[in-house]
Amino acid sequence: MKILTAVITCSFFLVRFVCASSLQEENKAIARRAFEEILSAGRFELAEQLYAKDFVNHGIHRNASLEEDQAALKGWHEAFPDVSIVPEKLIAEGDLVTIYWIARGTNTGTGNGLPATGKKAELAGITIWRIVNGKIKEEWSAFDQLSMMQQLGLLPQKTSGASETEATDKKKE
């Protein structure tokens, strides 16, 4: 009886592990598809297939609905018509997928309040999506806006002065 109980328990954990791995792989596939087809290629009509109707993008100061989120994304595509947003690393755990991504593009249009500078920009960001029943339900994102603004010439570059290492070395002396 003890052996039977042990086998059933082990089987239960194995099935749970296999199902969890399968769900995580499915969620990563949804994330990849969203990056490739919507975020990078601008196929906004696919948002209904990949995002939940009650999607929320959690911002630092306020949340955004799916409509607001997609409008902002369209604004980035207007500002950078040739944008390419590539998911570099995907990590899935439970219903969460974390994506480290790199965006590259040339700012030849206006959108999201940016003037057209004609300059190229490259920036990195991290997005965390909660995926429920095959749809993206929640988002938390951050990206290097300062670097982007500097690359576009809209903010000054870091002034050349003593580096942090030099400043630390002087304190030690």
PDB file of C-alpha atoms in Angstrom:
ATOM      1  CA  MET A   1       0.000   0.000   0.000  1.00  0.00           C
ATOM      2  CA  LYS A   2       2.862   2.386   0.808  1.00  0.00           C
ATOM      3  CA  ILE A   3       4.450   1.667  -2.562  1.00  0.00           C
ATOM      4  CA  LEU A   4       1.157   2.333  -4.363  1.00  0.00           C
ATOM      5  CA  THR A   5       0.733   5.638  -2.491  1.00  0.00           C
ATOM      6  CA  ALA A   6       4.309   6.645  -3.353  1.00  0.00           C
ATOM      7  CA  VAL A   7       3.796   5.777  -7.048  1.00  0.00           C
ATOM      8  CA  ILE A   8       0.525   7.742  -7.200  1.00  0.00           C
ATOM      9  CA  THR A   9       2.132  10.731  -5.467  1.00  0.00           C
ATOM     10  CA  CYS A  10       5.144  10.687  -7.800  1.00  0.00           C
ATOM     11  CA  SER A  11       2.844  10.345 -10.819  1.00  0.00           C
ATOM     12  CA  PHE A  12       0.786  13.315  -9.643  1.00  0.00           C
ATOM     13  CA  PHE A  13       3.896  15.506  -9.325  1.00  0.00           C
ATOM     14  CA  LEU A  14       5.218  14.336 -12.689  1.00  0.00           C
ATOM     15  CA  VAL A  15       1.909  15.137 -14.422  1.00  0.00           C
ATOM     16  CA  ARG A  16       1.815  18.543 -12.710  1.00  0.00           C
ATOM     17  CA  PHE A  17       5.380  19.264 -13.818  1.00  0.00           C
ATOM     18  CA  VAL A  18       4.716  18.203 -17.420  1.00  0.00           C
ATOM     19  CA  CYS A  19       1.495  20.268 -17.571  1.00  0.00           C
ATOM     20  CA  ALA A  20       3.227  23.313 -16.057  1.00  0.00           C
ATOM     21  CA  SER A  21       6.113  23.011 -18.535  1.00  0.00           C
ATOM     22  CA  SER A  22       3.655  22.705 -21.403  1.00  0.00           C
ATOM     23  CA  LEU A  23       1.691  25.769 -20.233  1.00  0.00           C
ATOM     24  CA  GLN A  24       4.892  27.769 -19.858  1.00  0.00           C
ATOM     25  CA  GLU A  25       5.984  26.827 -23.380  1.00  0.00           C
ATOM     26  CA  GLU A  26       2.545  27.814 -24.722  1.00  0.00           C
ATOM     27  CA  ASN A  27       2.782  31.168 -22.912  1.00  0.00           C
ATOM     28  CA  LYS A  28       6.268  31.781 -24.335  1.00  0.00           C
ATOM     29  CA  ALA A  29       4.916  31.042 -27.828  1.00  0.00           C
ATOM     30  CA  ILE A  30       2.124  33.602 -27.292  1.00  0.00           C
ATOM     31  CA  ALA A  31       4.701  36.165 -26.138  1.00  0.00           C
ATOM     32  CA  ARG A  32       6.938  35.506 -29.161  1.00  0.00           C
ATOM     33  CA  ARG A  33       3.963  35.844 -31.495  1.00  0.00           C
ATOM     34  CA  ALA A  34       2.901  39.137 -29.893  1.00  0.00           C
ATOM     35  CA  PHE A  35       6.429  40.524 -30.282  1.00  0.00           C
ATOM     36  CA  GLU A  36       6.882  39.348 -33.855  1.00  0.00           C
ATOM     37  CA  GLU A  37       3.450  40.109 -35.278  1.00  0.00           C
ATOM     38  CA  ILE A  38       2.074  43.034 -33.260  1.00  0.00           C
ATOM     39  CA  LEU A  39       4.940  44.877 -31.569  1.00  0.00           C
ATOM     40  CA  SER A  40       7.461  44.538 -34.400  1.00  0.00           C
ATOM     41  CA  ALA A  41       5.371  44.037 -37.562  1.00  0.00           C
ATOM     42  CA  GLY A  42       2.551  46.379 -36.516  1.00  0.00           C
ATOM     43  CA  ARG A  43      -0.284  43.927 -37.194  1.00  0.00           C
ATOM     44  CA  PHE A  44      -2.554  45.599 -34.641  1.00  0.00           C
ATOM     45  CA  GLU A  45      -5.635  43.725 -35.853  1.00  0.00           C
ATOM     46  CA  LEU A  46      -4.230  40.641 -34.092  1.00  0.00           C
ATOM     47  CA  ALA A  47      -4.539  42.272 -30.654  1.00  0.00           C
ATOM     48  CA  GLU A  48      -8.006  40.724 -30.179  1.00  0.00           C
ATOM     49  CA  GLN A  49      -6.497  37.251 -30.679  1.00  0.00           C
ATOM     50  CA  LEU A  50      -3.589  37.699 -28.266  1.00  0.00           C
ATOM     51  CA  TYR A  51      -4.813  40.128 -25.582  1.00  0.00           C
ATOM     52  CA  ALA A  52      -7.675  39.740 -23.100  1.00  0.00           C
ATOM     53  CA  LYS A  53     -10.488  42.292 -23.422  1.00  0.00           C
ATOM     54  CA  ASP A  54      -9.844  43.413 -19.825  1.00  0.00           C
ATOM     55  CA  PHE A  55      -6.050  43.709 -20.358  1.00  0.00           C
ATOM     56  CA  VAL A  56      -4.249  46.167 -18.047  1.00  0.00           C
ATOM     57  CA  ASN A  57      -0.796  47.654 -18.583  1.00  0.00           C
ATOM     58  CA  HIS A  58       0.384  48.589 -15.083  1.00  0.00           C
ATOM     59  CA  GLY A  59       2.287  51.860 -15.271  1.00  0.00           C
ATOM     60  CA  ILE A  60       4.252  53.618 -12.563  1.00  0.00           C
ATOM     61  CA  HIS A  61       1.713  56.409 -12.188  1.00  0.00           C
ATOM     62  CA  ARG A  62      -1.393  54.962 -13.834  1.00  0.00           C
ATOM     63  CA  ASN A  63      -2.709  51.899 -15.592  1.00  0.00           C
ATOM     64  CA  ALA A  64      -3.567  51.723 -19.292  1.00  0.00           C
ATOM     65  CA  SER A  65      -6.321  49.777 -21.025  1.00  0.00           C
ATOM     66  CA  LEU A  66      -5.778  47.685 -24.144  1.00  0.00           C
ATOM     67  CA  GLU A  67      -6.972  50.583 -26.325  1.00  0.00           C
ATOM     68  CA  GLU A  68      -4.531  53.005 -24.684  1.00  0.00           C
ATOM     69  CA  ASP A  69      -1.697  50.478 -24.837  1.00  0.00           C
ATOM     70  CA  GLN A  70      -2.267  49.796 -28.541  1.00  0.00           C
ATOM     71  CA  ALA A  71      -2.555  53.550 -29.286  1.00  0.00           C
ATOM     72  CA  ALA A  72       0.854  54.102 -27.645  1.00  0.00           C
ATOM     73  CA  LEU A  73       2.310  51.205 -29.645  1.00  0.00           C
ATOM     74  CA  LYS A  74       0.885  52.702 -32.853  1.00  0.00           C
ATOM     75  CA  GLY A  75       2.548  55.992 -31.847  1.00  0.00           C
ATOM     76  CA  TRP A  76       5.931  54.240 -31.598  1.00  0.00           C
ATOM     77  CA  HIS A  77       5.359  52.750 -35.064  1.00  0.00           C
ATOM     78  CA  GLU A  78       4.555  56.224 -36.403  1.00  0.00           C
ATOM     79  CA  ALA A  79       7.752  57.644 -34.887  1.00  0.00           C
ATOM     80  CA  PHE A  80       9.879  54.656 -35.963  1.00  0.00           C
ATOM     81  CA  PRO A  81       8.278  53.171 -39.125  1.00  0.00           C
ATOM     82  CA  ASP A  82      11.111  50.647 -39.532  1.00  0.00           C
ATOM     83  CA  VAL A  83      11.073  49.522 -35.890  1.00  0.00           C
ATOM     84  CA  SER A  84      12.212  46.019 -35.081  1.00  0.00           C
ATOM     85  CA  ILE A  85      11.511  44.761 -31.552  1.00  0.00           C
ATOM     86  CA  VAL A  86      13.242  41.444 -30.933  1.00  0.00           C
ATOM     87  CA  PRO A  87      12.672  39.272 -27.863  1.00  0.00           C
ATOM     88  CA  GLU A  88      16.192  38.274 -26.789  1.00  0.00           C
ATOM     89  CA  LYS A  89      15.400  36.229 -23.649  1.00  0.00           C
ATOM     90  CA  LEU A  90      12.108  34.692 -22.521  1.00  0.00           C
ATOM     91  CA  ILE A  91      11.619  33.228 -19.064  1.00  0.00           C
ATOM     92  CA  ALA A  92       8.335  31.636 -18.031  1.00  0.00           C
ATOM     93  CA  GLU A  93       7.140  30.713 -14.574  1.00  0.00           C
ATOM     94  CA  GLY A  94       3.534  29.883 -13.796  1.00  0.00           C
ATOM     95  CA  ASP A  95       1.327  32.301 -15.727  1.00  0.00           C
ATOM     96  CA  LEU A  96       4.106  34.918 -16.091  1.00  0.00           C
ATOM     97  CA  VAL A  97       6.456  35.421 -19.042  1.00  0.00           C
ATOM     98  CA  THR A  98       9.368  37.833 -18.747  1.00  0.00           C
ATOM     99  CA  ILE A  99      10.883  39.111 -21.984  1.00  0.00           C
ATOM    100  CA  TYR A 100      14.162  41.011 -22.320  1.00  0.00           C
ATOM    101  CA  TRP A 101      13.965  42.759 -25.682  1.00  0.00           C
ATOM    102  CA  ILE A 102      15.961  45.043 -27.967  1.00  0.00           C
ATOM    103  CA  ALA A 103      14.278  47.651 -30.192  1.00  0.00           C
ATOM    104  CA  ARG A 104      15.965  49.280 -33.158  1.00  0.00           C
ATOM    105  CA  GLY A 105      14.624  51.834 -35.567  1.00  0.00           C
ATOM    106  CA  THR A 106      15.007  55.150 -37.346  1.00  0.00           C
ATOM    107  CA  ASN A 107      12.995  58.116 -36.079  1.00  0.00           C
ATOM    108  CA  THR A 108      11.643  59.406 -39.409  1.00  0.00           C
ATOM    109  CA  GLY A 109       8.062  60.074 -38.287  1.00  0.00           C
ATOM    110  CA  THR A 110       6.248  61.752 -35.462  1.00  0.00           C
ATOM    111  CA  GLY A 111       4.395  59.830 -32.823  1.00  0.00           C
ATOM    112  CA  ASN A 112       4.030  59.746 -29.045  1.00  0.00           C
ATOM    113  CA  GLY A 113       5.134  63.390 -28.918  1.00  0.00           C
ATOM    114  CA  LEU A 114       8.478  62.847 -30.659  1.00  0.00           C
ATOM    115  CA  PRO A 115       9.649  65.045 -33.526  1.00  0.00           C
ATOM    116  CA  ALA A 116      11.141  63.316 -36.574  1.00  0.00           C
ATOM    117  CA  THR A 117      14.915  63.510 -36.085  1.00  0.00           C
ATOM    118  CA  GLY A 118      16.052  61.134 -38.824  1.00  0.00           C
ATOM    119  CA  LYS A 119      18.334  59.434 -36.282  1.00  0.00           C
ATOM    120  CA  LYS A 120      18.645  55.756 -35.449  1.00  0.00           C
ATOM    121  CA  ALA A 121      18.046  54.507 -31.924  1.00  0.00           C
ATOM    122  CA  GLU A 122      18.581  51.219 -30.158  1.00  0.00           C
ATOM    123  CA  LEU A 123      17.250  50.475 -26.704  1.00  0.00           C
ATOM    124  CA  ALA A 124      16.591  47.618 -24.355  1.00  0.00           C
ATOM    125  CA  GLY A 125      13.569  46.870 -22.229  1.00  0.00           C
ATOM    126  CA  ILE A 126      11.929  44.276 -20.068  1.00  0.00           C
ATOM    127  CA  THR A 127       8.280  43.267 -20.222  1.00  0.00           C
ATOM    128  CA  ILE A 128       6.449  40.941 -17.865  1.00  0.00           C
ATOM    129  CA  TRP A 129       3.166  39.532 -19.122  1.00  0.00           C
ATOM    130  CA  ARG A 130       0.608  37.539 -17.167  1.00  0.00           C
ATOM    131  CA  ILE A 131      -1.067  35.181 -19.615  1.00  0.00           C
ATOM    132  CA  VAL A 132      -4.406  33.617 -18.665  1.00  0.00           C
ATOM    133  CA  ASN A 133      -6.343  31.178 -20.868  1.00  0.00           C
ATOM    134  CA  GLY A 134      -4.042  31.873 -23.808  1.00  0.00           C
ATOM    135  CA  LYS A 135      -4.397  35.675 -23.701  1.00  0.00           C
ATOM    136  CA  ILE A 136      -2.175  38.453 -22.370  1.00  0.00           C
ATOM    137  CA  LYS A 137      -4.086  39.850 -19.390  1.00  0.00           C
ATOM    138  CA  GLU A 138      -1.568  42.066 -17.568  1.00  0.00           C
ATOM    139  CA  GLU A 139       1.694  43.837 -18.378  1.00  0.00           C
ATOM    140  CA  TRP A 140       4.538  45.513 -16.521  1.00  0.00           C
ATOM    141  CA  SER A 141       7.233  47.121 -18.719  1.00  0.00           C
ATOM    142  CA  ALA A 142      10.298  49.329 -18.473  1.00  0.00           C
ATOM    143  CA  PHE A 143      12.689  50.535 -21.148  1.00  0.00           C
ATOM    144  CA  ASP A 144      15.645  52.877 -21.460  1.00  0.00           C
ATOM    145  CA  GLN A 145      13.871  56.106 -22.444  1.00  0.00           C
ATOM    146  CA  LEU A 146      16.818  58.316 -21.415  1.00  0.00           C
ATOM    147  CA  SER A 147      19.204  56.559 -23.797  1.00  0.00           C
ATOM    148  CA  MET A 148      16.639  56.782 -26.607  1.00  0.00           C
ATOM    149  CA  MET A 149      16.174  60.527 -26.106  1.00  0.00           C
ATOM    150  CA  GLN A 150      19.964  61.026 -26.074  1.00  0.00           C
ATOM    151  CA  GLN A 151      20.418  58.959 -29.253  1.00  0.00           C
ATOM    152  CA  LEU A 152      17.772  61.071 -30.985  1.00  0.00           C
ATOM    153  CA  GLY A 153      19.566  64.263 -29.912  1.00  0.00           C
ATOM    154  CA  LEU A 154      16.581  65.396 -27.842  1.00  0.00           C
ATOM    155  CA  LEU A 155      18.550  65.334 -24.561  1.00  0.00           C
ATOM    156  CA  PRO A 156      22.252  65.975 -24.035  1.00  0.00           C
ATOM    157  CA  GLN A 157      24.639  63.057 -23.743  1.00  0.00           C
ATOM    158  CA  LYS A 158      26.321  62.374 -20.415  1.00  0.00           C
ATOM    159  CA  THR A 159      28.985  65.037 -19.910  1.00  0.00           C
ATOM    160  CA  SER A 160      32.563  63.873 -19.874  1.00  0.00           C
ATOM    161  CA  GLY A 161      33.791  64.167 -16.355  1.00  0.00           C
ATOM    162  CA  ALA A 162      35.293  61.887 -13.799  1.00  0.00           C
ATOM    163  CA  SER A 163      33.931  58.391 -14.087  1.00  0.00           C
ATOM    164  CA  GLU A 164      32.312  56.698 -11.104  1.00  0.00           C
ATOM    165  CA  THR A 165      35.391  54.500 -10.761  1.00  0.00           C
ATOM    166  CA  GLU A 166      37.711  57.531 -10.682  1.00  0.00           C
ATOM    167  CA  ALA A 167      35.485  59.261  -8.119  1.00  0.00           C
ATOM    168  CA  THR A 168      35.477  56.125  -5.939  1.00  0.00           C
ATOM    169  CA  ASP A 169      39.273  55.805  -6.224  1.00  0.00           C
ATOM    170  CA  LYS A 170      39.724  59.440  -5.119  1.00  0.00           C
ATOM    171  CA  LYS A 171      37.523  58.849  -2.057  1.00  0.00           C
ATOM    172  CA  LYS A 172      39.710  55.891  -1.069  1.00  0.00           C
ATOM    173  CA  GLU A 173      42.901  58.006  -1.170  1.00  0.00           C
TER     174      GLU A 173
END
